XYZ file of C-alpha atoms in Angstrom:
521
model
C -0.031 -0.004 -0.049
C 2.683 2.276 -1.047
C -0.062 4.889 -2.280
C -0.721 5.681 1.352
C 2.822 7.312 1.879
C 2.221 9.520 -1.178
C -1.311 10.699 -0.683
C -2.396 13.841 1.191
C -5.652 12.011 2.077
C -7.054 13.459 5.116
C -8.465 10.199 6.745
C -5.143 8.253 6.454
C -2.288 10.495 5.544
C -0.350 9.820 8.826
C 1.257 6.583 7.597
C 1.028 3.311 5.796
C -2.014 0.957 6.467
C -1.861 -2.376 7.481
C -4.557 -5.065 7.942
C -5.139 -3.941 11.548
C -5.634 -0.449 10.401
C -8.652 -1.505 8.356
C -10.001 -3.803 11.221
C -9.695 -0.638 13.446
C -11.599 1.562 11.139
C -14.367 -0.893 10.878
C -14.605 -1.408 14.586
C -14.853 2.282 15.031
C -17.855 2.188 12.792
C -19.750 0.267 15.391
C -19.991 3.404 17.455
C -22.831 4.701 15.109
C -25.325 1.941 16.255
C -26.838 1.310 19.355
C -26.500 1.982 22.146
C -23.883 4.901 21.174
C -25.450 6.145 18.277
C -22.380 8.373 17.248
C -23.272 8.293 13.545
C -20.653 11.046 12.707
C -17.821 8.500 13.104
C -19.191 7.124 9.787
C -18.182 10.218 7.878
C -14.439 8.981 8.683
C -14.742 5.475 8.589
C -16.640 5.097 5.216
C -14.307 7.732 3.813
C -11.478 5.435 4.739
C -13.000 2.541 3.184
C -13.922 4.144 -0.159
C -10.414 5.528 -0.505
C -8.595 2.316 0.333
C -10.710 0.542 -2.241
C -10.097 3.092 -4.930
C -6.428 3.328 -4.384
C -5.933 -0.540 -4.281
C -3.504 -1.687 -6.825
C -4.777 -5.393 -7.137
C -8.118 -7.168 -6.810
C -6.584 -9.075 -3.921
C -5.582 -5.968 -2.093
C -9.198 -4.735 -2.568
C -10.757 -7.969 -1.242
C -8.355 -7.795 1.794
C -9.321 -4.217 2.448
C -13.017 -4.999 2.343
C -12.939 -8.001 4.425
C -10.805 -6.700 7.177
C -13.080 -3.638 7.375
C -16.176 -5.692 7.550
C -14.459 -7.968 10.050
C -13.733 -4.929 12.399
C -17.199 -3.762 12.014
C -18.936 -7.037 12.690
C -16.469 -8.020 15.621
C -17.272 -4.695 17.411
C -21.166 -4.863 16.410
C -22.059 -8.240 17.398
C -19.829 -9.605 19.782
C -22.386 -9.892 22.344
C -23.613 -13.072 20.685
C -21.109 -14.844 22.743
C -22.689 -13.835 25.879
C -25.212 -16.345 25.450
C -22.686 -19.218 25.589
C -22.003 -18.343 29.247
C -25.424 -18.862 30.507
C -24.506 -22.669 30.321
C -20.842 -22.272 30.411
C -19.914 -25.960 31.044
C -21.268 -26.946 28.048
C -20.723 -24.058 25.660
C -17.939 -21.818 26.860
C -15.432 -23.726 24.843
C -17.189 -22.579 21.859
C -16.994 -18.617 22.562
C -13.746 -17.805 20.800
C -15.079 -19.542 17.670
C -18.312 -17.719 17.906
C -16.921 -14.050 18.393
C -14.496 -14.594 15.603
C -16.285 -16.816 13.336
C -19.534 -15.284 12.819
C -17.831 -11.969 11.931
C -15.278 -13.734 9.740
C -18.341 -15.154 7.549
C -20.316 -12.118 7.514
C -17.238 -10.142 6.455
C -17.077 -12.015 3.168
C -20.206 -9.872 1.745
C -17.758 -6.753 2.368
C -14.760 -8.470 0.596
C -16.939 -9.448 -2.300
C -18.448 -6.058 -2.723
C -15.075 -4.293 -2.455
C -13.798 -6.650 -5.240
C -16.713 -6.031 -7.445
C -16.297 -2.262 -6.980
C -12.521 -2.499 -7.731
C -13.107 -4.568 -10.892
C -15.829 -2.386 -12.013
C -13.659 0.891 -11.673
C -11.443 -0.554 -14.367
C -14.244 -1.106 -16.859
C -17.460 0.793 -15.971
C -17.093 3.412 -13.225
C -13.652 4.866 -13.577
C -14.198 8.425 -12.579
C -13.780 9.109 -8.788
C -17.463 10.561 -8.562
C -19.006 7.506 -10.324
C -16.899 5.057 -8.034
C -18.165 7.041 -5.011
C -21.690 6.450 -6.111
C -21.394 2.905 -7.092
C -19.842 2.436 -3.466
C -23.298 3.626 -2.010
C -25.109 1.209 -4.285
C -23.005 -1.822 -3.919
C -22.830 -1.445 0.015
C -26.585 -1.076 0.073
C -27.254 -4.009 -2.291
C -24.806 -5.965 -0.055
C -26.626 -5.176 2.911
C -29.956 -6.427 1.329
C -28.516 -9.580 0.271
C -27.108 -10.305 3.694
C -30.625 -9.832 5.140
C -32.094 -12.443 2.799
C -29.499 -15.027 1.653
C -29.133 -18.205 3.733
C -32.230 -17.199 6.010
C -30.821 -13.717 6.230
C -29.233 -11.630 9.109
C -30.468 -7.973 8.882
C -28.995 -6.841 11.885
C -27.700 -3.298 12.451
C -28.985 -2.024 9.049
C -27.492 1.487 7.952
C -30.800 3.101 8.761
C -30.745 2.081 12.379
C -28.189 4.684 13.289
C -30.940 7.132 13.188
C -33.070 5.321 15.896
C -32.448 8.187 18.377
C -33.045 10.800 15.440
C -36.822 10.313 14.695
C -36.603 13.452 12.476
C -34.671 11.336 9.849
C -35.836 7.759 10.722
C -39.304 8.706 10.054
C -38.149 8.705 6.181
C -38.252 4.891 6.438
C -42.057 4.826 6.147
C -41.788 6.067 2.834
C -38.350 4.791 1.527
C -38.065 1.458 3.709
C -35.069 0.670 6.069
C -33.094 -0.196 2.852
C -34.046 2.892 1.162
C -33.397 4.942 4.037
C -29.908 3.340 4.466
C -29.059 4.004 0.741
C -29.605 7.721 1.357
C -27.569 7.699 4.289
C -24.952 5.988 2.660
C -24.985 8.719 -0.082
C -25.171 11.640 2.364
C -22.608 10.716 5.062
C -20.006 9.501 2.387
C -20.134 12.892 0.835
C -17.113 14.312 2.383
C -15.144 11.405 1.362
C -16.367 11.123 -1.996
C -15.584 14.864 -2.687
C -11.947 14.299 -1.274
C -11.411 11.288 -3.442
C -12.254 13.469 -6.401
C -10.201 16.573 -5.625
C -7.815 15.375 -3.106
C -7.765 18.438 -1.118
C -8.855 19.437 2.218
C -11.051 22.124 0.855
C -12.892 19.816 -1.180
C -13.627 17.629 2.015
C -15.132 20.488 3.779
C -17.036 21.263 0.450
C -18.483 17.819 1.047
C -19.439 18.101 4.611
C -21.574 21.368 3.419
C -23.381 18.958 0.896
C -23.642 16.423 3.702
C -25.361 18.947 5.992
C -27.694 19.962 3.083
C -28.634 16.354 2.421
C -29.426 15.768 6.058
C -31.685 18.831 6.139
C -33.500 17.542 2.845
C -34.034 14.238 4.249
C -35.367 15.386 7.652
C -37.661 18.140 6.370
C -40.304 15.473 5.069
C -40.205 13.604 8.252
C -40.340 16.707 10.641
C -43.583 17.625 8.558
C -44.937 14.211 8.851
C -44.292 13.942 12.489
C -45.771 17.089 13.344
C -49.004 16.604 11.359
C -50.078 13.045 12.393
C -51.006 12.994 16.078
C -51.254 9.984 18.460
C -54.631 8.322 18.315
C -55.715 5.266 20.661
C -58.081 2.438 19.725
C -60.066 2.724 23.161
C -59.706 3.174 26.775
C -58.991 -0.446 27.416
C -55.480 -0.920 28.711
C -52.798 -3.568 27.899
C -49.884 -4.511 30.601
C -46.493 -5.390 29.375
C -44.810 -7.345 32.255
C -40.999 -7.336 32.467
C -39.925 -9.829 35.277
C -36.287 -9.402 34.866
C -35.525 -13.221 35.602
C -32.008 -14.140 35.017
C -31.546 -16.493 32.029
C -30.027 -19.104 34.257
C -33.022 -19.264 36.523
C -35.740 -19.234 33.867
C -36.106 -23.174 33.713
C -34.612 -23.886 37.085
C -37.143 -26.443 38.498
C -36.199 -25.052 41.943
C -37.422 -21.508 40.954
C -40.844 -22.257 39.196
C -42.775 -20.967 42.061
C -40.683 -18.150 42.804
C -40.714 -17.230 38.993
C -44.662 -17.622 38.683
C -45.312 -15.543 41.735
C -43.175 -12.736 40.250
C -45.087 -12.869 37.114
C -48.778 -12.995 38.676
C -47.586 -10.287 41.320
C -46.503 -7.888 38.649
C -49.661 -8.859 36.500
C -52.005 -8.203 39.522
C -50.623 -4.640 40.769
C -53.188 -1.970 40.532
C -52.624 0.571 37.556
C -53.871 3.863 36.482
C -55.984 2.408 33.700
C -58.320 -0.474 33.851
C -56.348 -3.568 32.143
C -58.025 -6.057 30.041
C -54.820 -7.784 28.633
C -51.806 -8.862 30.319
C -48.793 -9.865 28.034
C -45.737 -11.871 29.361
C -42.414 -12.122 27.458
C -40.884 -14.730 25.243
C -40.978 -18.352 27.155
C -42.353 -16.529 30.264
C -44.261 -19.346 31.520
C -41.505 -21.099 33.833
C -42.270 -24.641 32.758
C -42.390 -26.864 29.707
C -46.094 -27.493 28.478
C -46.858 -30.505 26.536
C -48.734 -29.791 23.436
C -51.766 -31.765 24.767
C -51.792 -30.064 28.001
C -52.200 -26.394 27.754
C -54.558 -26.659 30.910
C -51.388 -26.611 32.897
C -51.136 -23.050 32.418
C -53.161 -21.405 35.093
C -55.610 -18.443 33.754
C -54.668 -15.159 35.355
C -58.409 -14.826 36.632
C -57.375 -17.164 39.122
C -54.669 -15.184 40.471
C -55.782 -11.748 39.599
C -58.524 -9.618 41.351
C -59.776 -8.585 38.040
C -60.691 -10.623 35.080
C -58.062 -10.309 32.351
C -56.755 -12.162 29.274
C -53.143 -13.383 29.332
C -51.133 -13.453 26.258
C -47.816 -15.210 27.182
C -44.580 -16.708 25.567
C -44.538 -20.609 26.263
C -42.217 -23.534 25.424
C -44.623 -26.068 23.799
C -42.942 -29.698 23.886
C -43.800 -32.576 21.979
C -41.750 -35.836 21.048
C -39.909 -34.276 18.290
C -39.310 -30.596 19.062
C -39.828 -27.614 21.247
C -41.992 -25.113 19.878
C -41.348 -21.309 20.772
C -44.918 -20.167 21.058
C -47.592 -17.853 22.395
C -50.741 -18.770 24.101
C -53.744 -17.009 24.767
C -55.673 -17.713 28.202
C -58.995 -16.026 28.390
C -60.492 -14.620 31.646
C -62.807 -17.682 31.490
C -60.055 -20.040 31.427
C -60.092 -21.051 27.836
C -56.548 -21.757 26.503
C -55.487 -21.402 22.811
C -52.053 -21.818 21.173
C -52.147 -18.781 18.714
C -48.733 -18.589 17.193
C -45.365 -20.482 16.855
C -41.999 -19.098 15.958
C -41.457 -19.386 12.189
C -38.150 -17.886 11.408
C -35.715 -19.608 13.906
C -32.201 -18.679 14.799
C -29.653 -20.884 12.971
C -27.382 -23.213 15.207
C -29.333 -21.801 18.074
C -32.970 -23.021 17.432
C -32.383 -25.260 14.496
C -29.195 -26.844 12.692
C -29.210 -25.641 8.998
C -28.781 -28.417 6.319
C -29.483 -31.120 9.177
C -30.445 -33.782 6.569
C -26.849 -33.584 4.726
C -25.128 -33.318 7.931
C -26.651 -36.457 9.308
C -24.953 -38.415 6.517
C -21.375 -37.797 7.916
C -22.005 -36.853 11.742
C -23.760 -38.968 14.479
C -27.053 -37.953 15.708
C -25.672 -37.392 19.286
C -23.417 -34.709 18.093
C -26.229 -33.007 15.940
C -28.539 -33.097 18.831
C -25.805 -31.361 21.042
C -25.309 -28.615 18.819
C -29.039 -27.933 18.172
C -31.941 -30.219 19.462
C -35.157 -31.048 17.057
C -35.350 -32.060 13.589
C -36.123 -28.923 12.045
C -34.081 -27.880 8.965
C -33.632 -24.695 6.666
C -36.223 -25.763 4.071
C -38.867 -25.964 6.726
C -38.552 -22.092 7.503
C -41.694 -20.102 6.727
C -42.289 -16.373 6.414
C -45.548 -15.661 8.404
C -46.753 -12.083 8.630
C -50.598 -13.149 8.813
C -52.631 -11.448 11.490
C -53.484 -13.281 14.643
C -56.981 -12.762 16.106
C -56.771 -11.565 19.832
C -60.033 -11.681 21.760
C -61.440 -8.153 22.757
C -58.473 -6.636 20.704
C -57.912 -5.900 17.120
C -55.966 -8.388 15.035
C -52.022 -8.266 15.145
C -48.958 -9.592 13.640
C -46.927 -11.579 16.315
C -42.996 -11.817 16.330
C -41.144 -13.744 18.713
C -37.332 -12.234 19.403
C -35.269 -12.794 16.188
C -38.222 -12.421 14.006
C -38.685 -8.567 14.509
C -35.400 -7.933 12.562
C -36.624 -8.657 9.352
C -38.590 -6.158 7.290
C -41.935 -7.133 6.024
C -44.594 -5.405 4.028
C -47.766 -6.728 6.007
C -50.043 -7.307 3.096
C -52.581 -8.699 5.554
C -54.621 -5.278 6.076
C -56.506 -6.818 9.070
C -53.613 -6.277 11.395
C -53.796 -3.207 13.415
C -50.695 -3.719 15.680
C -47.453 -5.846 15.858
C -46.754 -7.681 19.215
C -43.279 -8.526 19.743
C -42.368 -10.907 22.615
C -38.677 -11.445 23.233
C -35.984 -12.522 25.768
C -32.897 -10.757 25.555
C -31.663 -12.210 29.057
C -29.223 -14.437 26.981
C -27.160 -11.266 26.316
C -26.833 -9.567 29.649
C -26.117 -5.798 29.632
C -24.577 -5.310 26.301
C -25.353 -3.518 23.024
C -27.475 -6.438 21.859
C -30.926 -5.455 23.455
C -30.438 -1.887 22.386
C -29.818 -2.910 18.774
C -32.620 -5.282 19.170
C -34.840 -2.522 20.096
C -34.066 -0.220 17.090
C -35.300 -3.241 14.818
C -38.650 -3.209 16.606
C -38.821 0.568 16.377
C -38.241 0.401 12.565
C -40.874 -2.252 11.949
C -43.496 0.442 13.482
C -42.093 3.093 11.219
C -42.014 0.890 7.930
C -45.630 -0.604 8.440
C -47.441 2.203 10.255
C -48.238 -0.124 12.906
C -47.714 0.298 16.597
C -45.376 -2.157 18.365
C -45.771 -3.608 21.748
C -42.669 -5.175 22.883
C -42.460 -7.377 26.021
C -38.973 -8.511 27.128
C -37.910 -10.613 29.883
C -35.128 -8.576 31.332
C -35.573 -5.685 28.878
C -35.951 -3.373 27.160
C -39.702 -3.525 26.938
C -41.173 -0.514 24.998
C -44.396 0.947 23.154
C -43.967 2.678 19.910
C -46.749 4.076 17.858
C -46.882 3.766 14.100
C -44.568 6.780 13.538
C -41.776 5.057 15.679
C -42.257 7.454 18.595
C -41.507 5.983 22.023
C -44.586 6.037 24.085
C -43.386 4.131 27.019
C -40.020 2.227 27.866
C -39.008 -0.066 30.761
C -34.930 0.055 30.821
C -32.783 -3.060 30.793
C -32.400 -5.125 33.826
C -35.380 -3.496 35.698
C -38.287 -5.373 37.028
C -41.653 -3.687 36.303
C -44.444 -3.183 33.877
C -45.797 -0.865 31.186
C -49.561 0.167 31.258
C -50.642 1.398 28.175
C -53.621 1.948 25.579
C -53.395 0.357 22.181
C -52.154 3.247 19.803
C -54.116 3.275 16.303
C -52.168 2.787 13.027
C -51.196 5.511 10.772
C -50.870 5.927 6.954
C -48.026 3.625 5.595
C -46.564 3.380 2.075
C -45.226 -0.299 2.853
C -46.607 -1.880 -0.211
C -44.546 0.541 -2.362
C -41.141 -0.151 -0.413
C -39.942 -2.640 -2.705
C -40.544 -0.625 -6.079
C -38.945 2.465 -4.248
C -35.797 1.005 -3.389
C -35.188 -0.838 -6.571
C -35.725 2.465 -8.476
C -33.295 4.285 -6.108
C -30.675 1.555 -6.857
C -31.454 2.076 -10.636
C -31.152 5.694 -10.739
C -28.006 5.956 -8.879
C -26.497 3.052 -11.021
C -27.412 5.359 -14.231
C -25.975 8.328 -12.612
C -22.664 6.699 -11.994
C -22.432 5.155 -15.513
C -23.349 8.476 -16.906
C -20.324 10.354 -14.907
C -18.127 7.646 -16.366
C -19.260 8.214 -19.741
C -18.724 12.008 -19.556
C -15.157 11.483 -18.425
C -14.463 9.287 -21.414
C -16.009 11.908 -23.833
C -13.713 14.418 -22.315
């Protein structure tokens, strides 16, 4: 990387870069997401990445830069996944180093491939610096989309989520989708780096900062207009209670703690609130014992433990001979018990083993069961955005934990709200729960539907259809949220795919046009 010794590039001019340099740049980028939201760092780290790829002398060099940058970003963003292995440390602690390095290494391949395509295209299609910078935005966004859909997908920490605490910009996702807002964000925040790449002077970098500020103002103007012109409405005066028991993960299924955990849940459910409560909602796997599929009557109606008749919606593990189903049940105040939803999009290697049928040909069944119990495989995954009927309340879309991170269009118009039951107790006090919360908030913005989120150890929250936080219960806090059910707001969700595809097409045309102009000159 001899070019770095010669260039006056503002980001990297202090000395030659090594592989560790790119890992550090990527790691710093993680500060832009929860719980920090220091999105300004991306102006520098993205600028470094763009310049590094542009000045790469070989395809191999571009691939390495992209992969290393991506490794640093993923390692700093999702290291908290390894926290779950310490809950049962005797069985899984040995796997921790493989988890915190292996997962980033795999997902960084997307960045490496993106960088390789970008460098290759520079030699043939987008040779000018301006065209190169625009295509960096296009390919980065497309890479982000593919990472969210291929191999069951992992759309975690999408670019748009850096605006979770800046609703004056995040609101644009209602029109553009999370991927569309991410593409706009890439273009705006990389403006200083792209201008510097074109002119290689500090003055041009500051010119890019001015354009970046104007871009942010343009994106936020529509959002602010929408925020101030759509007030908060509620369906009725009937109240819903979201219970956050804050039960440590290693105590949730402890047979010696069943009665203690049950008493905690019922005590929080029975405390007197400021509004009449008709529905009590418990988080994912809150019922502190396994329930056989044929014995739902083991779940005691809250009417027997609560002073006022109340419907219960609760997360429970339904167990049968072949598998355990992470499910949601409804128990009416009259005692009727009904299984209403089972998780469809499972966590690979955590809740099922991908390609199990092929692995079973070479690995013993005991080993496969130790890695992940049950017989479910990747081809049994289902995308289920259909509405679920809730007694004495509007129909809703139910999402358990991991499922809420996937953008969806909600073509079922009966649904009036989204219910998200989760258990982030696996990950302790780490960035994970904050990042997970941002995904739930953006589902509200995208669909126009309010999101009610009940979490075991937090963060429980209520978002209206604009993504405004109406109530929140912090991490590691025991308590509950009493809320009225917000009404949905107008949404453009059915157009999101067309809008995003159109944005990619137009930017690609612009980049090619700039390259043609350079060739003509």
